[in-house]
């Protein structure tokens, strides 16, 4: 019997916040307009919100795991002021060419591999076929595909979008802000 718990897998940089390249401190973390309102609506629709983010800046030595965790705690605190509970946060600190030895590896959690998403499925008992992934890269779409996520949504954030990324997405939108309306229109849950 499949689970009736549905998730929205959210990439962070370029989807939730403006991607300024290796965001790791509060002073340059800016929520994208409309994202908080969309997250409020998605929670009212009874979705689990799960952040899945590659953070190769840790492996590259641009910032520490502790700095990432500090920023994440701040982000969670801000979202809670809007009654937005994040149900899970999964991050990949690895990169095959990393400068920090402990994080220099080819892992199963770095998108496009599905490790983070499959861990969330197991931990939260999610119905992946009725869940969504939203992100701004081909890697996000491919991770969703590999994890069996039913709907893959590519966000135009200004990053280069490949033809493969476009073909891997079910929808292409300008912002996470539009996701609740897409879900309501298509009654896909």
Short mmCIF file of C-alpha atoms in Angstrom, two decimals:
data_model
loop_
_atom_site.label_atom_id
_atom_site.label_comp_id
_atom_site.label_asym_id
_atom_site.label_seq_id
_atom_site.Cartn_x
_atom_site.Cartn_y
_atom_site.Cartn_z
CA UNK A 1 0.00 0.00 0.00
CA UNK A 2 1.47 3.36 -0.99
CA UNK A 3 1.75 6.26 1.40
CA UNK A 4 -0.67 9.17 1.31
CA UNK A 5 2.05 11.59 2.42
CA UNK A 6 3.13 13.84 -0.43
CA UNK A 7 6.25 15.95 -0.54
CA UNK A 8 7.58 19.00 -2.28
CA UNK A 9 11.33 18.62 -2.72
CA UNK A 10 12.86 22.08 -2.91
CA UNK A 11 16.29 22.95 -4.18
CA UNK A 12 17.64 25.90 -2.19
CA UNK A 13 19.91 28.26 -4.16
CA UNK A 14 18.03 29.67 -7.15
CA UNK A 15 14.70 28.21 -5.99
CA UNK A 16 14.17 29.49 -2.44
CA UNK A 17 16.82 32.22 -2.35
CA UNK A 18 18.58 34.30 -4.96
CA UNK A 19 21.63 32.32 -6.05
CA UNK A 20 24.60 34.59 -5.50
CA UNK A 21 27.11 31.76 -5.70
CA UNK A 22 27.95 29.72 -2.61
CA UNK A 23 25.49 31.36 -0.20
CA UNK A 24 26.68 30.67 3.32
CA UNK A 25 25.97 33.75 5.43
CA UNK A 26 22.88 35.60 6.51
CA UNK A 27 23.89 38.97 5.06
CA UNK A 28 23.62 37.80 1.44
CA UNK A 29 20.78 35.28 1.79
CA UNK A 30 17.72 36.83 0.12
CA UNK A 31 14.42 34.98 -0.26
CA UNK A 32 13.02 35.15 -3.79
CA UNK A 33 9.82 37.23 -3.98
CA UNK A 34 6.69 35.15 -3.49
CA UNK A 35 8.51 32.05 -2.18
CA UNK A 36 7.40 32.42 1.44
CA UNK A 37 3.75 32.92 0.40
CA UNK A 38 3.98 29.85 -1.83
CA UNK A 39 5.42 27.78 1.01
CA UNK A 40 2.57 28.90 3.28
CA UNK A 41 0.05 27.75 0.64
CA UNK A 42 1.84 24.42 0.11
CA UNK A 43 1.75 23.71 3.85
CA UNK A 44 -1.99 24.53 3.90
CA UNK A 45 -2.34 21.97 1.10
CA UNK A 46 -0.80 19.43 3.52
CA UNK A 47 2.47 18.88 1.68
CA UNK A 48 5.71 18.02 3.44
CA UNK A 49 8.40 20.52 2.49
CA UNK A 50 11.84 19.00 2.07
CA UNK A 51 14.96 20.96 1.13
CA UNK A 52 17.51 19.01 -0.92
CA UNK A 53 20.61 21.02 -1.74
CA UNK A 54 24.05 20.36 -3.15
CA UNK A 55 26.59 22.35 -1.13
CA UNK A 56 29.90 21.71 -2.87
CA UNK A 57 31.23 24.94 -1.35
CA UNK A 58 31.91 22.87 1.77
CA UNK A 59 34.06 20.36 -0.14
CA UNK A 60 35.75 23.16 -2.05
CA UNK A 61 36.69 24.93 1.20
CA UNK A 62 34.68 28.10 0.45
CA UNK A 63 32.77 27.74 3.73
CA UNK A 64 32.48 25.21 6.53
CA UNK A 65 29.76 22.70 7.32
CA UNK A 66 29.18 24.67 10.52
CA UNK A 67 28.59 27.89 8.54
CA UNK A 68 26.07 26.05 6.36
CA UNK A 69 24.28 24.72 9.45
CA UNK A 70 24.23 28.18 11.06
CA UNK A 71 22.64 29.70 7.94
CA UNK A 72 20.17 26.82 7.74
CA UNK A 73 19.09 27.32 11.37
CA UNK A 74 18.56 31.02 10.67
CA UNK A 75 16.49 30.24 7.54
CA UNK A 76 14.35 27.74 9.49
CA UNK A 77 13.81 30.34 12.24
CA UNK A 78 12.64 32.93 9.69
CA UNK A 79 10.28 30.44 8.02
CA UNK A 80 8.81 29.44 11.41
CA UNK A 81 7.79 33.07 11.99
CA UNK A 82 5.45 32.50 9.02
CA UNK A 83 4.26 29.16 10.48
CA UNK A 84 6.22 27.27 7.81
CA UNK A 85 7.64 24.03 9.15
CA UNK A 86 10.32 22.41 7.01
CA UNK A 87 9.86 18.66 7.33
CA UNK A 88 13.36 17.71 6.26
CA UNK A 89 16.66 19.22 5.19
CA UNK A 90 19.13 17.13 3.25
CA UNK A 91 22.39 18.50 1.94
CA UNK A 92 25.37 17.11 0.11
CA UNK A 93 28.72 18.57 1.22
CA UNK A 94 30.69 16.42 -1.24
CA UNK A 95 32.40 17.00 -4.55
CA UNK A 96 34.73 14.64 -6.44
CA UNK A 97 37.29 17.46 -6.89
CA UNK A 98 36.89 18.87 -3.40
CA UNK A 99 39.79 20.56 -1.62
CA UNK A 100 38.73 19.29 1.83
CA UNK A 101 39.77 15.65 2.10
CA UNK A 102 36.82 14.39 4.17
CA UNK A 103 34.34 15.77 1.62
CA UNK A 104 36.25 14.86 -1.54
CA UNK A 105 34.24 11.93 -2.83
CA UNK A 106 31.88 10.71 -5.49
CA UNK A 107 28.82 10.05 -3.32
CA UNK A 108 25.25 8.92 -3.87
CA UNK A 109 23.75 12.09 -2.37
CA UNK A 110 25.03 14.70 -4.84
CA UNK A 111 22.30 15.54 -7.34
CA UNK A 112 21.74 14.26 -10.05
CA UNK A 113 22.05 11.11 -7.93
CA UNK A 114 18.93 10.45 -5.85
CA UNK A 115 20.43 9.68 -2.42
CA UNK A 116 19.05 12.71 -0.55
CA UNK A 117 15.58 12.21 -2.01
CA UNK A 118 15.51 8.48 -1.26
CA UNK A 119 16.59 9.14 2.33
CA UNK A 120 13.72 11.60 2.70
CA UNK A 121 11.30 9.08 1.19
CA UNK A 122 12.33 6.51 3.77
CA UNK A 123 12.47 8.91 6.74
CA UNK A 124 9.15 10.63 6.01
CA UNK A 125 7.28 7.70 4.41
CA UNK A 126 6.55 9.70 1.25
CA UNK A 127 4.57 8.71 -1.81
CA UNK A 128 7.16 9.68 -4.43
CA UNK A 129 4.82 9.23 -7.39
CA UNK A 130 2.51 11.92 -5.98
CA UNK A 131 5.36 14.20 -4.91
CA UNK A 132 7.05 17.11 -6.67
CA UNK A 133 10.61 18.30 -7.10
CA UNK A 134 11.30 21.90 -7.96
CA UNK A 135 14.74 23.22 -8.81
CA UNK A 136 16.71 25.34 -11.24
CA UNK A 137 19.10 22.80 -12.76
CA UNK A 138 19.10 19.72 -14.93
CA UNK A 139 20.63 17.88 -11.95
CA UNK A 140 17.50 18.60 -9.89
CA UNK A 141 15.28 17.13 -12.60
CA UNK A 142 17.45 14.05 -13.05
CA UNK A 143 17.57 13.41 -9.29
CA UNK A 144 13.78 13.60 -9.20
CA UNK A 145 13.51 11.23 -12.13
CA UNK A 146 15.94 8.74 -10.56
CA UNK A 147 14.01 8.86 -7.27
CA UNK A 148 10.67 8.22 -8.96
CA UNK A 149 9.16 11.63 -8.19
CA UNK A 150 5.93 12.09 -10.12
CA UNK A 151 6.22 15.75 -11.14
CA UNK A 152 9.43 17.60 -11.95
CA UNK A 153 9.35 21.39 -12.20
CA UNK A 154 12.24 23.45 -13.52
CA UNK A 155 12.55 27.04 -12.34
CA UNK A 156 14.12 29.68 -14.56
CA UNK A 157 16.65 31.31 -12.25
CA UNK A 158 19.02 32.68 -14.85
CA UNK A 159 21.22 29.60 -14.88
CA UNK A 160 21.92 27.89 -18.17
CA UNK A 161 19.19 25.33 -18.84
CA UNK A 162 20.17 22.47 -21.12
CA UNK A 163 17.86 20.80 -23.61
CA UNK A 164 18.19 17.66 -21.48
CA UNK A 165 16.99 19.63 -18.44
CA UNK A 166 14.03 20.99 -20.37
CA UNK A 167 13.12 17.52 -21.61
CA UNK A 168 13.43 16.08 -18.09
CA UNK A 169 10.96 18.59 -16.62
CA UNK A 170 7.19 18.26 -16.63
CA UNK A 171 6.78 22.03 -16.22
CA UNK A 172 9.02 25.08 -16.54
CA UNK A 173 8.07 28.11 -14.46
CA UNK A 174 9.60 31.45 -13.51
CA UNK A 175 9.36 31.01 -9.73
CA UNK A 176 8.37 28.66 -6.94
CA UNK A 177 5.71 31.30 -6.29
CA UNK A 178 3.63 29.75 -9.11
CA UNK A 179 3.73 26.15 -7.84
CA UNK A 180 0.58 26.21 -5.66
CA UNK A 181 -1.49 27.41 -8.63
CA UNK A 182 -0.08 24.71 -10.90
CA UNK A 183 -0.99 22.07 -8.34
CA UNK A 184 -4.50 23.47 -7.90
CA UNK A 185 -5.07 23.61 -11.67
CA UNK A 186 -3.94 20.06 -12.28
CA UNK A 187 -5.23 18.45 -9.08
CA UNK A 188 -2.24 16.14 -9.28
CA UNK A 189 -2.37 14.97 -5.66
#
